[in-house]
PDB file of C-alpha atoms in Angstrom:
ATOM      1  CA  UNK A   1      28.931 169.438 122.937  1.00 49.00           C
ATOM      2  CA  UNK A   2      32.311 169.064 121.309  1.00 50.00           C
ATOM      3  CA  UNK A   3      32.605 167.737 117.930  1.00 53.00           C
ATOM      4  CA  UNK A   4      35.384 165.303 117.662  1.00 52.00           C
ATOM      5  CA  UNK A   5      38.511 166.861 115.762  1.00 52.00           C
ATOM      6  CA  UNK A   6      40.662 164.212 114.003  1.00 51.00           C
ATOM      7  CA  UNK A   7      43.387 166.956 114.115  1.00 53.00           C
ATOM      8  CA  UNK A   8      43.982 166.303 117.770  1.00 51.00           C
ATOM      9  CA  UNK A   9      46.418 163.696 117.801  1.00 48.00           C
ATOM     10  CA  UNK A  10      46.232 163.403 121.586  1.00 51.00           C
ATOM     11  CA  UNK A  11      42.434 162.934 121.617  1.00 52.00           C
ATOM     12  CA  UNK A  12      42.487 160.533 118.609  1.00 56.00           C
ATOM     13  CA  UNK A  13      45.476 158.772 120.316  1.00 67.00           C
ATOM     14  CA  UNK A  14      43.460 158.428 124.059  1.00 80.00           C
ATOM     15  CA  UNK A  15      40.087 156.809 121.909  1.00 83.00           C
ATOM     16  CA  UNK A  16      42.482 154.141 119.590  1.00 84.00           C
ATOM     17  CA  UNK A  17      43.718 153.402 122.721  1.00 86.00           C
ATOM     18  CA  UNK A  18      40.845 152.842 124.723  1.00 86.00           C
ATOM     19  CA  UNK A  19      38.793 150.967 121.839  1.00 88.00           C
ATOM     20  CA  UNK A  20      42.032 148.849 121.015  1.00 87.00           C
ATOM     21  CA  UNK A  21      42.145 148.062 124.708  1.00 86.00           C
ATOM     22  CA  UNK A  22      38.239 147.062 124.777  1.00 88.00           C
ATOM     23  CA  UNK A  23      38.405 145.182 121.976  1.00 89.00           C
ATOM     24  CA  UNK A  24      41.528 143.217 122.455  1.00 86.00           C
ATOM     25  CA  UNK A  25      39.835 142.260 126.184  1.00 82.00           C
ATOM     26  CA  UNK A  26      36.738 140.744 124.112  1.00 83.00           C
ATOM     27  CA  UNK A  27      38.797 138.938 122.068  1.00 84.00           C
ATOM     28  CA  UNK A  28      41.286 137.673 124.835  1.00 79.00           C
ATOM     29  CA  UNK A  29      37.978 135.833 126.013  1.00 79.00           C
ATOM     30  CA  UNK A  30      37.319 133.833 123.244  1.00 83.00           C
ATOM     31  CA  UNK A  31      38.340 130.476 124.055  1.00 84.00           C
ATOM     32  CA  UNK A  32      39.191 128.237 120.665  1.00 88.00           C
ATOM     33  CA  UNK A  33      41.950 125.850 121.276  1.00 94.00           C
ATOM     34  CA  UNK A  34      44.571 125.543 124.142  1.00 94.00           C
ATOM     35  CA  UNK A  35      47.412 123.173 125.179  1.00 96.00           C
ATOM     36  CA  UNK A  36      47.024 122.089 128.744  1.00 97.00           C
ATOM     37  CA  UNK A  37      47.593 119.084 130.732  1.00 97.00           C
ATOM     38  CA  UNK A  38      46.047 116.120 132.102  1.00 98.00           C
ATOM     39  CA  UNK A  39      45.319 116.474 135.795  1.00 98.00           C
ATOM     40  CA  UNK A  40      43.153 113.847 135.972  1.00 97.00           C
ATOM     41  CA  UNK A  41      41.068 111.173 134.319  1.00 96.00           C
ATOM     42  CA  UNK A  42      37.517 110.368 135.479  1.00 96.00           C
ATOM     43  CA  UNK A  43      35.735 107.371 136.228  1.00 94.00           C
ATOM     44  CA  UNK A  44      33.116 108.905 133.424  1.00 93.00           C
ATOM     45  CA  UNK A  45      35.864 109.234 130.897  1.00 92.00           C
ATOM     46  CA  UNK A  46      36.008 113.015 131.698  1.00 94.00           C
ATOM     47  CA  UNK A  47      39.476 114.172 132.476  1.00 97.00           C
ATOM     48  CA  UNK A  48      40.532 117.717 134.266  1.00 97.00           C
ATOM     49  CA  UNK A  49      42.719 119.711 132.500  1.00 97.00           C
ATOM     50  CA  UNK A  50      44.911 122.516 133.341  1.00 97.00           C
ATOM     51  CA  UNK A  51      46.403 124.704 130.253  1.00 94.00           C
ATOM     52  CA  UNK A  52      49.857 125.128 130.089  1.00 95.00           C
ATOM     53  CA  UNK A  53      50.406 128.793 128.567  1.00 92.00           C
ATOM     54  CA  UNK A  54      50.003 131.105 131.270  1.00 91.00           C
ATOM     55  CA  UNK A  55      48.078 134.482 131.386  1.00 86.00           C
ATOM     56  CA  UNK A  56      50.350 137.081 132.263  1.00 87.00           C
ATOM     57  CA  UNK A  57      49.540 139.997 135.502  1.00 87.00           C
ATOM     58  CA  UNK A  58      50.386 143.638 134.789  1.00 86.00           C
ATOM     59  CA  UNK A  59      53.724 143.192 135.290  1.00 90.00           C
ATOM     60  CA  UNK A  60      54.541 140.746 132.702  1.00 90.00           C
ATOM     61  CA  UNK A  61      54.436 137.866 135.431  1.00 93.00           C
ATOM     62  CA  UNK A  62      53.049 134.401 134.894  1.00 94.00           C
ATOM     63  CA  UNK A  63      49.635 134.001 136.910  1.00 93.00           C
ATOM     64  CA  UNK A  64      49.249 130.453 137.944  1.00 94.00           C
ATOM     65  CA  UNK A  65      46.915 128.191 135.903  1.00 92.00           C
ATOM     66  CA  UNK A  66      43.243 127.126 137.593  1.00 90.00           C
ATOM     67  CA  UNK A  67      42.173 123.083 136.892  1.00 94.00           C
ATOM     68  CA  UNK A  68      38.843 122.796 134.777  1.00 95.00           C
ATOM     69  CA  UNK A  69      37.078 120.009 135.337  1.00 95.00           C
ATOM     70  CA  UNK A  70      35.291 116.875 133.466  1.00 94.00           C
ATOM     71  CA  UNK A  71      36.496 117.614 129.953  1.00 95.00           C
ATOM     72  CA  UNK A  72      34.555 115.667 127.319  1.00 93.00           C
ATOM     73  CA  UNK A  73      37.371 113.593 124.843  1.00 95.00           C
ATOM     74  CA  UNK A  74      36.520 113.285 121.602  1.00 94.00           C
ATOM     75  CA  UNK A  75      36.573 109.748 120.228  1.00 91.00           C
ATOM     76  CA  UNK A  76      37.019 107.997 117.059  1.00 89.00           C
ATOM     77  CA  UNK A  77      33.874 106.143 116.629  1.00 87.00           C
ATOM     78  CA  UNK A  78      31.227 105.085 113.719  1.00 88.00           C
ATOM     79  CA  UNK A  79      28.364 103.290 115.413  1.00 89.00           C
ATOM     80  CA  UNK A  80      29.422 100.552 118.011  1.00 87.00           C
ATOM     81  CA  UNK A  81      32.878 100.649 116.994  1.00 86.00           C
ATOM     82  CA  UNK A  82      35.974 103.129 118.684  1.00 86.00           C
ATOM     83  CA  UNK A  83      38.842 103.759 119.423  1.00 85.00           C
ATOM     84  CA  UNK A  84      39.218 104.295 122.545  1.00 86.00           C
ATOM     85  CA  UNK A  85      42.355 106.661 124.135  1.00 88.00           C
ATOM     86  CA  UNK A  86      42.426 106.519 127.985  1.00 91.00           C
ATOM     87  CA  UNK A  87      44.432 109.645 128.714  1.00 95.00           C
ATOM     88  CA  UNK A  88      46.659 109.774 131.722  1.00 94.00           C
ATOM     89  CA  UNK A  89      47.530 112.754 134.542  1.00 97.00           C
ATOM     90  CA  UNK A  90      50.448 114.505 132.425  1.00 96.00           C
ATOM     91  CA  UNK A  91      49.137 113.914 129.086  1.00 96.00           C
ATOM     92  CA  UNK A  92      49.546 117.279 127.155  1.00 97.00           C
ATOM     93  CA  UNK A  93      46.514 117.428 125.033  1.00 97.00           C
ATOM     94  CA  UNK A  94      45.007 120.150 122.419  1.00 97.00           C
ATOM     95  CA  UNK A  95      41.521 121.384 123.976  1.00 96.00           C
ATOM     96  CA  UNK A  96      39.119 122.764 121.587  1.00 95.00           C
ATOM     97  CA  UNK A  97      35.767 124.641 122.840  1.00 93.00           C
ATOM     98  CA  UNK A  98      32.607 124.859 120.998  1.00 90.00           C
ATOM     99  CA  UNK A  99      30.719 128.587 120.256  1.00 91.00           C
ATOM    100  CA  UNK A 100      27.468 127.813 122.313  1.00 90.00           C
ATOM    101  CA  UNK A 101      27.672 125.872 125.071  1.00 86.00           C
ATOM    102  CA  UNK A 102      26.450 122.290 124.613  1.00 85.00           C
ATOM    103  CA  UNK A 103      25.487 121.338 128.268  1.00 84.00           C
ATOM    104  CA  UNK A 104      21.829 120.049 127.299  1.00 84.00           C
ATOM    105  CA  UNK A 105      23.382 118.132 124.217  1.00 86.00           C
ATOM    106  CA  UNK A 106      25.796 116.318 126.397  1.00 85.00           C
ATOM    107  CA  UNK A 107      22.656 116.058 128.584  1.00 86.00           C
ATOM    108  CA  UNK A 108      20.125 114.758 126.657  1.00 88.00           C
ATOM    109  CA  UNK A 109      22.072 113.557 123.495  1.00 88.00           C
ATOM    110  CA  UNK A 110      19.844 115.456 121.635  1.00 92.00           C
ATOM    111  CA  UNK A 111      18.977 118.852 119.479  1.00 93.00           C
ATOM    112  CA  UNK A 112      18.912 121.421 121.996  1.00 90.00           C
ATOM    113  CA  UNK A 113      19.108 124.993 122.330  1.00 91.00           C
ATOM    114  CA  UNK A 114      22.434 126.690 124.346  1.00 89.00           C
ATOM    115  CA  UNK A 115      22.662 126.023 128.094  1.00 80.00           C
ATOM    116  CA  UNK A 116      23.620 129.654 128.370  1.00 86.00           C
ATOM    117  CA  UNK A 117      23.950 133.149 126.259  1.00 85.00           C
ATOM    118  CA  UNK A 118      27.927 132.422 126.424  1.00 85.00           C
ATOM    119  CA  UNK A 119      30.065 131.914 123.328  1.00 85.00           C
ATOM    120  CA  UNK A 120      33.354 129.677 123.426  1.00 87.00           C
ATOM    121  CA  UNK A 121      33.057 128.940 127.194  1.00 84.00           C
ATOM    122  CA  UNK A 122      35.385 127.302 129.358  1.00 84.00           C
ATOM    123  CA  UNK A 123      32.579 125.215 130.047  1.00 84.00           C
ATOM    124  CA  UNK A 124      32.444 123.682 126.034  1.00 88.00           C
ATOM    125  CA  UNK A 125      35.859 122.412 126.412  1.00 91.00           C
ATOM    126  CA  UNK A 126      36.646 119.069 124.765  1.00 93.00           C
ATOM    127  CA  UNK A 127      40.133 117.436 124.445  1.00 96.00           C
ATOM    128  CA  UNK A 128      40.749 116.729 120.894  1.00 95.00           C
ATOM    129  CA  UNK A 129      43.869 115.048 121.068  1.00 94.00           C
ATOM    130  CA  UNK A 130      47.355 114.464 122.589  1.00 93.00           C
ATOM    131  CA  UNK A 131      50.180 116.512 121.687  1.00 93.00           C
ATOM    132  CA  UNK A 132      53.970 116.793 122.406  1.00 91.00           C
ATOM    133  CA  UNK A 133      54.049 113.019 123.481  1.00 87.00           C
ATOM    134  CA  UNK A 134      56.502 110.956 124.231  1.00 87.00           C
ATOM    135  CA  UNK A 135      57.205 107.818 122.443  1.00 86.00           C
ATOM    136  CA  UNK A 136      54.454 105.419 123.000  1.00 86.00           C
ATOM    137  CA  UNK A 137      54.931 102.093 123.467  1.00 86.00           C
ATOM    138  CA  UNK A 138      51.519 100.568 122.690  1.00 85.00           C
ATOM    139  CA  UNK A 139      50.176 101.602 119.270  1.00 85.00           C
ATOM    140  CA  UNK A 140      48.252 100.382 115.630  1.00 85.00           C
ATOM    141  CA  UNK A 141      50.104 101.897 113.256  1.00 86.00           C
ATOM    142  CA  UNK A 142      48.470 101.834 109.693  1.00 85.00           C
ATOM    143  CA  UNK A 143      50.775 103.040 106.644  1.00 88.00           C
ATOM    144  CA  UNK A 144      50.207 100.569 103.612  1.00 89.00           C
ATOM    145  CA  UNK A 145      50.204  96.864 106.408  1.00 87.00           C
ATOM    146  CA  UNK A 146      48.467  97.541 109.613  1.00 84.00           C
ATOM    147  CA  UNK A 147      51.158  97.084 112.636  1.00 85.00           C
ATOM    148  CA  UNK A 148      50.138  96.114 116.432  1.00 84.00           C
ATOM    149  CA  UNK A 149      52.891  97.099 119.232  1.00 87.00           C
ATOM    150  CA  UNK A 150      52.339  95.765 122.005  1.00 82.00           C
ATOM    151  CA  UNK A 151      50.599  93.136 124.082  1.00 80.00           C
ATOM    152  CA  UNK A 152      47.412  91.901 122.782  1.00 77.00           C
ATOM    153  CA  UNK A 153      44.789  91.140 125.045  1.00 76.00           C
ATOM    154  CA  UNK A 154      40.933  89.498 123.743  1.00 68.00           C
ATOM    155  CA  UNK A 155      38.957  86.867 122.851  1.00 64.00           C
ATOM    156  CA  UNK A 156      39.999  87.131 119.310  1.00 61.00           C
ATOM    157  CA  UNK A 157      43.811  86.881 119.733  1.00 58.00           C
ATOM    158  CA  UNK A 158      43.218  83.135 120.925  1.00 55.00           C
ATOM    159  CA  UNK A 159      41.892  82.171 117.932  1.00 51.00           C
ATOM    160  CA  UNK A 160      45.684  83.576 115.951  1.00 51.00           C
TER     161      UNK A 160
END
């Protein structure tokens, strides 16, 4: 058996190389946050998503993107009360993933151990918010007064 020499820059070259190349493919599969798009919103409040920064082939080429489907959203809530976003196909949103997979939490709504073994999957994804949005033209606004654009529609609004 051959001791390795650090004098051989050739050999010492060929194993950086092939350790930089393993461990830059482990880390290429972490997912933590991506920008994708709105494909579709779901009767359940999931949307699909598809992310907007390609992977590239071996040739420097854009592959095309796959759709994931029924993305959680978060939601700003406290108790009964929300605010509640209903995102729309072409939405660009900011998708963040969790490091175990919550499948039995979103389940059961409960403490529970990982669905799976996997860190940061695809499956954990949850769209955190929209980003790189137009103009909206229905909003609350709150800076020092609390503004209301647009049409207001309850029981509440008779009583103004």
């Amino acid at each position: 058996m051959t001791a390795y020499n650090t004098q051989n820059e050739e050999h010492r070259g060929g194993l950086f190389t092939s350790l930089s190349f393993m461990i830059d493919g482990k880390i290429k599969k972490i997912n933590t946050l991506k920008i994708c798009q709105v494909t579709a919103a779901n009767a359940d409040g999931t949307v699909n998503v598809k992310k907007m920064v390609l992977n590239l082939d071996g040739n420097n080429e854009p592959l095309p993107a796959t759709e994931w489907k029924n993305f959680s959203v978060l939601q700003p809530q406290g108790g009964s009360g929300a605010f509640v976003v209903s995102y729309q196909p072409g939405d660009i949103v900011l998708v963040g993933f969790c490091d175990r997979d919550p499948q039995a939490v979103k389940r059961t709504r409960k403490e529970a151990a990982p669905g799976t073994q996997l860190t940061f999957p695809l499956s954990s994804g949850i769209v955190l918010g929209a980003v790189y949005f137009n103009a909206p033209s229905v909003y609350v606004k709150a800076t020092d007064k609390v503004y209301v654009v647009g049409d207001l529609d309850s029981p509440f609004c008779s009583l103004l």
